[in-house]
Short mmCIF file of C-alpha atoms and ligand atoms in Angstrom, two decimals:
data_model
loop_
_atom_site.label_atom_id
_atom_site.label_comp_id
_atom_site.label_asym_id
_atom_site.label_seq_id
_atom_site.Cartn_x
_atom_site.Cartn_y
_atom_site.Cartn_z
CA MET A 1 -54.72 24.48 -2.03
CA SER A 2 -52.07 22.24 -3.68
CA PRO A 3 -48.77 23.65 -4.84
CA GLN A 4 -49.64 22.72 -8.15
CA ALA A 5 -52.94 24.88 -8.00
CA ARG A 6 -50.77 28.04 -6.86
CA ARG A 7 -48.14 27.40 -9.50
CA ASN A 8 -49.32 30.13 -11.90
CA SER A 9 -47.39 28.75 -14.97
CA VAL A 10 -46.81 25.14 -16.12
CA PHE A 11 -43.67 23.95 -16.99
CA HIS A 12 -43.59 22.25 -20.23
CA THR A 13 -39.71 20.92 -20.62
CA SER A 14 -40.68 19.37 -24.27
CA ILE A 15 -41.24 22.43 -25.87
CA PRO A 16 -37.92 23.68 -27.64
CA ASP A 17 -37.57 27.23 -26.77
CA ALA A 18 -34.91 29.18 -29.41
CA GLY A 19 -34.60 31.76 -27.43
CA CYS A 20 -33.17 29.45 -24.43
CA ALA A 21 -30.81 27.49 -27.20
CA ILE A 22 -27.35 27.36 -26.03
CA ASP A 23 -25.11 30.39 -26.82
CA ARG A 24 -23.09 29.36 -28.98
CA ASN A 25 -20.38 31.88 -28.06
CA ILE A 26 -19.42 29.51 -25.72
CA PRO A 27 -16.83 27.22 -26.23
CA ASP A 28 -17.95 23.67 -26.50
CA PHE A 29 -17.04 21.70 -23.18
CA PRO A 30 -14.23 19.61 -23.40
CA ILE A 31 -15.57 16.02 -23.59
CA ALA A 32 -15.20 14.38 -20.19
CA GLN A 33 -11.69 12.71 -20.28
CA LEU A 34 -11.37 9.35 -18.93
CA SER A 35 -8.58 9.65 -16.12
CA ASP A 36 -5.58 8.09 -16.67
CA GLU A 37 -6.10 5.44 -13.74
CA GLU A 38 -9.80 4.85 -15.50
CA LYS A 39 -7.92 4.55 -18.52
CA TYR A 40 -5.38 2.12 -17.06
CA PHE A 41 -8.17 -0.35 -15.64
CA ARG A 42 -10.23 -0.31 -18.69
CA THR A 43 -7.47 -1.67 -20.91
CA TYR A 44 -5.88 -3.69 -18.38
CA LYS A 45 -7.47 -7.16 -16.98
CA ALA A 46 -8.29 -7.53 -13.46
CA PRO A 47 -6.17 -10.64 -11.98
CA PRO A 48 -8.44 -13.65 -12.29
CA TYR A 49 -8.58 -14.38 -8.54
CA LEU A 50 -9.45 -10.96 -7.16
CA ASP A 51 -12.79 -11.77 -6.46
CA GLU A 52 -11.80 -14.51 -4.08
CA ILE A 53 -9.44 -12.13 -2.59
CA GLU A 54 -12.12 -9.60 -2.23
CA GLU A 55 -14.20 -12.23 -0.46
CA GLU A 56 -11.51 -13.08 2.00
CA VAL A 57 -10.89 -9.24 2.84
CA ARG A 58 -14.84 -8.52 3.26
CA LYS A 59 -14.78 -11.24 5.61
CA PHE A 60 -11.72 -10.19 7.53
CA ILE A 61 -13.26 -6.43 7.80
CA ASP A 62 -16.78 -7.53 8.59
CA TYR A 63 -15.17 -9.84 11.48
CA HIS A 64 -13.16 -6.85 12.68
CA ALA A 65 -16.01 -4.12 12.48
CA THR A 66 -18.56 -6.71 14.19
CA HIS A 67 -16.28 -8.35 17.48
CA THR A 68 -13.20 -6.12 17.62
CA GLY A 69 -13.57 -2.60 16.66
CA LYS A 70 -9.91 -2.73 15.98
CA ARG A 71 -8.61 -0.02 13.63
CA VAL A 72 -7.10 -1.72 10.39
CA ALA A 73 -3.84 -1.08 8.73
CA LEU A 74 -3.52 -2.12 5.17
CA ILE A 75 0.49 -2.57 4.74
CA THR A 76 1.95 -2.87 1.42
CA SER A 77 5.67 -4.38 1.10
CA GLY A 78 7.56 -5.51 -1.43
CA GLY A 79 8.73 -4.51 -5.25
CA THR A 80 6.39 -5.13 -7.72
CA THR A 81 7.41 -6.46 -11.15
CA VAL A 82 6.72 -4.97 -15.11
CA PRO A 83 6.47 -8.17 -17.37
CA LEU A 84 8.08 -7.63 -20.53
CA GLU A 85 6.71 -10.66 -22.08
CA ASN A 86 3.20 -12.27 -21.86
CA ASN A 87 5.02 -15.73 -20.90
CA THR A 88 7.20 -13.60 -18.60
CA VAL A 89 10.80 -14.47 -18.73
CA ARG A 90 12.32 -10.99 -18.36
CA PHE A 91 10.64 -8.25 -16.06
CA ILE A 92 11.89 -4.98 -14.32
CA ASP A 93 11.96 -5.33 -10.66
CA ASN A 94 11.52 -2.44 -8.04
CA PHE A 95 14.02 -3.36 -5.41
CA SER A 96 12.37 -4.24 -1.71
CA ALA A 97 13.15 -7.10 0.58
CA GLY A 98 9.99 -6.36 2.76
CA THR A 99 11.68 -5.90 5.97
CA ARG A 100 10.26 -2.22 6.23
CA GLY A 101 6.54 -3.73 5.50
CA ALA A 102 6.93 -7.08 7.43
CA THR A 103 8.59 -5.36 10.43
CA SER A 104 5.99 -2.64 10.46
CA ALA A 105 3.43 -5.18 10.34
CA GLU A 106 4.54 -6.63 13.89
CA TYR A 107 4.62 -3.45 15.38
CA PHE A 108 0.88 -2.54 14.22
CA LEU A 109 -0.39 -5.84 15.45
CA GLU A 110 1.41 -4.89 18.80
CA ASN A 111 -0.07 -1.69 18.96
CA GLY A 112 -3.85 -3.23 18.39
CA TYR A 113 -4.37 -3.10 14.82
CA ALA A 114 -5.73 -5.46 12.84
CA VAL A 115 -3.23 -5.79 9.64
CA ILE A 116 -3.88 -6.74 5.79
CA PHE A 117 -0.57 -7.34 4.61
CA LEU A 118 -0.54 -7.23 0.81
CA TYR A 119 3.08 -8.17 -0.23
CA ARG A 120 5.28 -9.27 -2.81
CA GLU A 121 4.79 -13.14 -3.12
CA PHE A 122 8.16 -14.39 -1.56
CA SER A 123 9.21 -11.30 0.01
CA LEU A 124 9.45 -11.02 3.73
CA LEU A 125 6.45 -11.92 6.00
CA PRO A 126 6.07 -10.82 9.56
CA TYR A 127 7.44 -13.07 12.28
CA SER A 128 8.84 -15.65 9.55
CA ARG A 129 10.90 -13.05 8.34
CA HIS A 130 13.35 -13.44 11.41
CA TYR A 131 14.54 -17.05 10.06
CA SER A 132 13.63 -17.00 6.27
CA HIS A 133 15.85 -15.23 4.36
CA THR A 134 18.38 -14.76 6.48
CA THR A 135 22.12 -15.82 6.69
CA ASN A 136 21.45 -18.32 8.78
CA CYS A 137 19.83 -21.51 6.93
CA PHE A 138 16.55 -22.39 9.03
CA LEU A 139 18.39 -25.95 9.76
CA ASP A 140 20.80 -23.90 12.09
CA TYR A 141 17.91 -23.19 14.57
CA MET A 142 17.84 -26.53 14.99
CA THR A 143 19.44 -29.49 17.17
CA GLU A 144 18.99 -33.25 17.44
CA SER A 145 19.34 -35.04 20.85
CA ASN A 146 17.91 -38.55 21.60
CA ASN A 147 16.87 -38.92 17.70
CA LYS A 148 14.57 -36.03 17.96
CA VAL A 149 14.79 -32.74 16.41
CA GLU A 150 15.14 -29.91 18.84
CA ILE A 151 15.19 -26.17 19.01
CA ASN A 152 19.07 -25.04 19.26
CA PRO A 153 18.86 -23.55 22.90
CA ASP A 154 21.03 -20.45 21.81
CA PHE A 155 17.94 -19.37 19.82
CA ALA A 156 14.92 -20.93 21.98
CA HIS A 157 14.41 -17.97 24.06
CA GLU A 158 14.06 -15.38 21.50
CA MET A 159 12.20 -17.97 19.49
CA LEU A 160 9.63 -18.28 21.77
CA ILE A 161 8.77 -14.76 22.10
CA ILE A 162 8.45 -14.47 18.39
CA LEU A 163 6.37 -17.59 18.48
CA ARG A 164 3.88 -15.90 20.87
CA LYS A 165 3.28 -13.17 19.07
CA TYR A 166 2.81 -14.92 15.85
CA LYS A 167 0.14 -17.57 17.36
CA LYS A 168 -1.31 -14.01 19.06
CA ALA A 169 -2.10 -12.51 15.95
CA LYS A 170 -2.88 -16.00 14.17
CA ASP A 171 -5.48 -16.89 16.82
CA SER A 172 -6.95 -13.63 17.26
CA ASN A 173 -7.51 -13.61 13.28
CA SER A 174 -5.63 -10.03 13.15
CA LEU A 175 -3.25 -10.85 10.17
CA LEU A 176 -4.23 -11.53 6.72
CA VAL A 177 -1.72 -11.87 4.09
CA ILE A 178 -2.43 -11.05 0.28
CA PRO A 179 0.21 -11.53 -2.30
CA PHE A 180 1.15 -9.84 -5.33
CA THR A 181 4.01 -9.92 -8.24
CA THR A 182 3.17 -7.72 -10.99
CA VAL A 183 2.28 -3.87 -10.95
CA ASN A 184 -1.44 -4.56 -12.19
CA GLN A 185 -1.89 -7.53 -9.58
CA TYR A 186 -0.95 -4.62 -6.90
CA LEU A 187 -3.14 -1.56 -8.47
CA TYR A 188 -6.20 -3.92 -8.99
CA THR A 189 -5.73 -5.28 -5.41
CA LEU A 190 -5.03 -2.13 -3.73
CA ARG A 191 -7.95 -0.57 -5.21
CA SER A 192 -10.31 -3.49 -4.15
CA ILE A 193 -8.95 -3.46 -0.45
CA ALA A 194 -9.29 0.53 -0.21
CA ILE A 195 -12.76 0.38 -1.29
CA LEU A 196 -13.80 -2.07 0.95
CA LEU A 197 -12.14 -0.39 3.97
CA GLN A 198 -14.47 2.23 3.29
CA LYS A 199 -16.71 0.27 5.63
CA VAL A 200 -14.48 1.26 8.79
CA GLY A 201 -14.01 4.60 7.67
CA SER A 202 -10.97 6.56 9.57
CA LYS A 203 -10.15 3.84 11.35
CA ALA A 204 -8.77 2.41 8.35
CA LEU A 205 -5.04 3.22 8.09
CA PHE A 206 -3.04 2.89 4.75
CA PHE A 207 1.02 2.31 5.28
CA LEU A 208 2.16 2.14 1.52
CA ALA A 209 5.67 0.67 1.69
CA ALA A 210 5.46 -1.12 -1.27
CA ALA A 211 8.22 -0.10 -3.76
CA VAL A 212 5.62 0.61 -6.86
CA SER A 213 6.81 0.52 -10.38
CA ASP A 214 6.25 4.12 -12.03
CA PHE A 215 6.58 2.54 -15.67
CA PHE A 216 4.60 -0.22 -17.23
CA LEU A 217 4.49 -1.86 -20.55
CA PRO A 218 1.06 -1.61 -22.08
CA GLN A 219 -0.24 -4.97 -22.98
CA SER A 220 -0.87 -3.90 -26.51
CA ARG A 221 2.84 -3.75 -26.93
CA MET A 222 3.79 -6.80 -25.12
CA PRO A 223 5.34 -9.78 -26.85
CA GLN A 224 3.73 -13.09 -26.23
CA HIS A 225 6.79 -15.15 -26.01
CA LYS A 226 10.36 -14.72 -24.69
CA ILE A 227 12.06 -11.63 -26.57
CA GLN A 228 14.78 -12.72 -28.60
CA SER A 229 17.98 -11.17 -28.55
CA GLN A 230 18.31 -8.75 -31.84
CA SER A 231 21.22 -9.03 -34.24
CA THR A 232 21.26 -5.34 -33.32
CA GLY A 233 22.30 -6.62 -29.57
CA LYS A 234 19.78 -3.89 -28.44
CA LEU A 235 16.80 -4.12 -26.44
CA ILE A 236 14.43 -1.03 -26.82
CA ILE A 237 11.46 -0.87 -24.24
CA ASP A 238 9.13 1.30 -24.66
CA LEU A 239 7.46 1.97 -21.48
CA GLU A 240 4.31 3.97 -20.20
CA GLN A 241 4.05 5.98 -16.97
CA VAL A 242 1.82 4.00 -14.24
CA PRO A 243 -0.89 6.36 -12.93
CA LYS A 244 -0.45 8.06 -10.24
CA PHE A 245 -2.66 6.01 -8.13
CA LEU A 246 -2.03 7.43 -4.80
CA ARG A 247 -4.17 10.30 -6.15
CA ARG A 248 -7.13 8.12 -6.75
CA LEU A 249 -6.40 6.59 -3.56
CA VAL A 250 -6.83 9.90 -1.45
CA ASP A 251 -9.67 11.28 -3.40
CA ASN A 252 -11.88 7.93 -4.16
CA TRP A 253 -10.99 4.81 -2.67
CA ALA A 254 -10.23 5.67 0.59
CA PRO A 255 -11.64 8.99 1.16
CA SER A 256 -11.69 8.64 5.12
CA GLY A 257 -8.57 6.62 5.69
CA MET A 258 -5.52 7.84 6.79
CA ILE A 259 -2.73 7.35 4.12
CA VAL A 260 0.79 7.56 5.02
CA SER A 261 2.98 6.82 1.72
CA PHE A 262 7.00 6.25 1.74
CA LYS A 263 9.23 8.14 -0.58
CA LEU A 264 12.22 6.42 -2.12
CA GLU A 265 15.58 7.92 -2.85
CA THR A 266 19.05 7.52 -3.04
CA ASP A 267 20.23 11.38 -2.99
CA SER A 268 20.02 12.60 0.33
CA SER A 269 19.52 16.54 -1.07
CA ILE A 270 16.51 15.76 -2.87
CA LEU A 271 14.77 13.88 -0.10
CA ILE A 272 12.70 16.05 1.76
CA ASP A 273 11.85 18.18 -0.99
CA LYS A 274 10.58 15.14 -2.88
CA ALA A 275 8.82 13.89 0.20
CA LYS A 276 7.09 17.48 0.68
CA THR A 277 6.04 17.63 -3.05
CA ALA A 278 4.91 14.12 -3.14
CA LEU A 279 2.41 15.25 0.26
CA ASP A 280 1.55 18.53 -1.64
CA ARG A 281 0.73 16.58 -4.64
CA TYR A 282 -1.48 13.73 -3.33
CA GLN A 283 -2.72 15.69 0.00
CA HIS A 284 -2.67 12.56 2.05
CA GLN A 285 -1.27 12.39 5.66
CA LEU A 286 2.14 11.65 6.06
CA VAL A 287 5.07 10.90 3.71
CA ILE A 288 7.80 8.70 5.59
CA GLY A 289 11.14 9.57 3.25
CA ASN A 290 13.98 7.38 3.43
CA LEU A 291 17.38 7.07 1.34
CA LEU A 292 18.07 3.26 0.22
CA GLN A 293 21.19 2.93 1.97
CA SER A 294 20.22 4.17 5.46
CA ARG A 295 16.60 3.26 5.45
CA LYS A 296 17.09 0.74 8.15
CA LYS A 297 18.73 3.28 10.52
CA GLU A 298 16.95 6.65 9.29
CA VAL A 299 13.50 8.11 8.20
CA VAL A 300 12.46 11.44 7.68
CA ILE A 301 8.56 12.23 8.78
CA VAL A 302 7.32 14.80 6.64
CA ALA A 303 3.74 15.99 7.81
CA PRO A 304 1.50 18.83 6.60
CA ASN A 305 2.25 22.56 7.39
CA ASP A 306 6.05 21.52 6.95
CA GLN A 307 6.12 19.59 10.10
CA SER A 308 9.15 17.28 9.63
CA HIS A 309 11.44 15.33 11.64
CA SER A 310 13.99 12.38 11.26
CA ILE A 311 14.31 9.36 13.51
CA LYS A 312 17.62 8.32 13.61
CA LEU A 313 19.01 5.72 15.26
CA SER A 314 22.12 5.66 17.22
CA ASP A 315 25.53 3.53 16.67
CA ARG A 316 24.46 1.85 20.10
CA GLU A 317 20.95 1.36 19.12
CA VAL A 318 21.67 -0.53 15.98
CA LYS A 319 24.34 -2.24 17.76
CA GLU A 320 21.75 -3.47 20.27
CA ASN A 321 19.36 -4.50 17.33
CA LEU A 322 16.45 -1.85 17.66
CA GLU A 323 14.28 -1.74 14.97
CA ILE A 324 13.46 1.88 13.49
CA GLU A 325 10.27 0.65 13.01
CA SER A 326 9.48 0.45 16.78
CA LEU A 327 9.88 4.02 16.43
CA ILE A 328 8.06 4.75 13.41
CA VAL A 329 5.22 2.62 14.01
CA PRO A 330 3.86 4.38 17.43
CA GLU A 331 4.38 7.52 15.85
CA VAL A 332 2.12 6.65 12.95
CA ALA A 333 -0.54 5.32 15.34
CA GLU A 334 -0.52 8.77 17.40
CA HIS A 335 -1.49 10.60 14.11
CA HIS A 336 -3.83 7.99 13.25
CA GLU A 337 -5.12 8.49 16.84
CA LYS A 338 -5.90 12.26 16.03
CA TRP A 339 -6.99 11.68 12.49
CA ILE A 340 -9.85 9.45 14.02
CA SER A 341 -10.69 11.91 16.38
CA ASP A 342 -11.29 14.73 14.47
CA HIS A 343 -13.35 12.62 12.03
CA ILE A 344 -15.40 11.99 15.06
CA LYS A 345 -15.31 15.79 15.99
CA ASN A 346 -16.38 16.77 12.27
CA GLU A 347 -19.10 14.18 12.08
CA GLN A 348 -20.54 15.07 15.29
CA GLU A 349 -20.39 18.93 14.20
CA SER A 350 -22.04 18.21 10.81
C1 9Z6 B 401 11.23 -0.20 -0.07
C2 9Z6 B 401 11.45 0.59 1.17
C3 9Z6 B 401 13.03 1.42 0.98
C4 9Z6 B 401 12.00 -0.67 2.07
O1 9Z6 B 401 12.82 -1.52 1.59
P1 9Z6 B 401 12.77 -2.73 2.51
O2 9Z6 B 401 12.78 -2.63 3.71
O3 9Z6 B 401 13.79 -3.65 1.88
O4 9Z6 B 401 11.32 -3.93 1.75
C5 9Z6 B 401 10.70 1.25 1.85
O5 9Z6 B 401 10.90 1.82 2.80
C6 9Z6 B 401 9.99 2.75 0.87
O6 9Z6 B 401 10.87 3.63 0.25
N1 9Z6 B 401 9.18 2.18 -0.11
C7 9Z6 B 401 8.47 3.19 -1.08
C8 9Z6 B 401 9.11 3.23 -2.19
C9 9Z6 B 401 8.22 3.40 -3.40
O7 9Z6 B 401 8.45 3.33 -4.40
N2 9Z6 B 401 7.82 5.05 -3.28
C10 9Z6 B 401 7.24 5.73 -4.26
C11 9Z6 B 401 6.07 6.44 -4.04
S1 9Z6 B 401 4.88 5.08 -3.83
S2 9Z6 B 401 4.57 4.42 -5.77
C12 9Z6 B 401 3.30 5.61 -6.10
C13 9Z6 B 401 3.28 6.54 -7.54
N3 9Z6 B 401 4.89 6.40 -7.58
C14 9Z6 B 401 2.52 7.36 -7.72
O8 9Z6 B 401 3.32 8.43 -7.46
O9 9Z6 B 401 1.53 7.65 -7.43
C15 9Z6 B 401 8.57 6.60 -4.51
O10 9Z6 B 401 9.36 6.63 -4.02
O11 9Z6 B 401 7.92 7.44 -5.63
#
């Protein structure tokens, strides 16, 4: 007997049945509000080059998913800008030289990761950071002999080590660098890369070292041309809050990736609490807290269940040029190892 024949009544969905009309006593459901992020992405245009970037990232991720099986770290680095005019002459910048990101990228590469380096254009890059933006002009690393340019012997040994690491990363197609300047470019590119990284699931690691603007000037209020100084001598700027993208990253863009954010403060008395608040609010995996003034020699690593501890370089280690990222990155990689094995276990059990 077919299921239909067994059924003792036929369902009619087209005849209105007043008895089942919506109970007017129940308050109306609020109309689904667009989240702040969705509102933002609807009002701000994507960067014109986004499709090309997505293609490059897709190829990079496919290559490693197919040929190397490497974990992929998306490292963001440098500060985002908030333009104040469409024809931008003035902008608000967030401080970051890019040292944290560029240095960490080198250590992730040494720890076997493929790295997508999303960085503020013209800020520090892995490997070249040792010779660009330094106090020494790059020409100081060279000498002339027999009418030829040679590497200054004082720097040759160290330079050879860095050159070999750089070429290894390049020849193994393990480093993809992608620029941003404005907070809008950063948010669109971060979202695109995060969605593409879903392909590698829990093997994706987000290491958010970029200094991201908290406020921006909506396009609707942005003057077309350079702001003229007012006779009043005042420049009043009415900014909006940048959507809390970390929530979106955790919930939607990168549901399986491990997410590490940085909390930057200048007041040591609030650093740990602010880092814990960020972890509670966004429910990601790690927050690395650092003070602007001591960021090169001390960080606090805040993990769920109140597990937090500091990593601090001794004066001797500072003098010996030990880089704190050489201690941070292996610890983050260890957390990631556990994150991946927990995911594999959950998948096997489900
Ligand atoms: C920028 C530095 C200090 C590195 O310096 P350089 O080595 O000179 O490059 C980095 O370690 C850092 O704290 N980066 C994160 C800085 C930052 O903006 N953190 C945000 C969190 S990420 S921005 C996220 C957004 N506000 C949101 O809440 O969604 C914050 O502290 O609030």
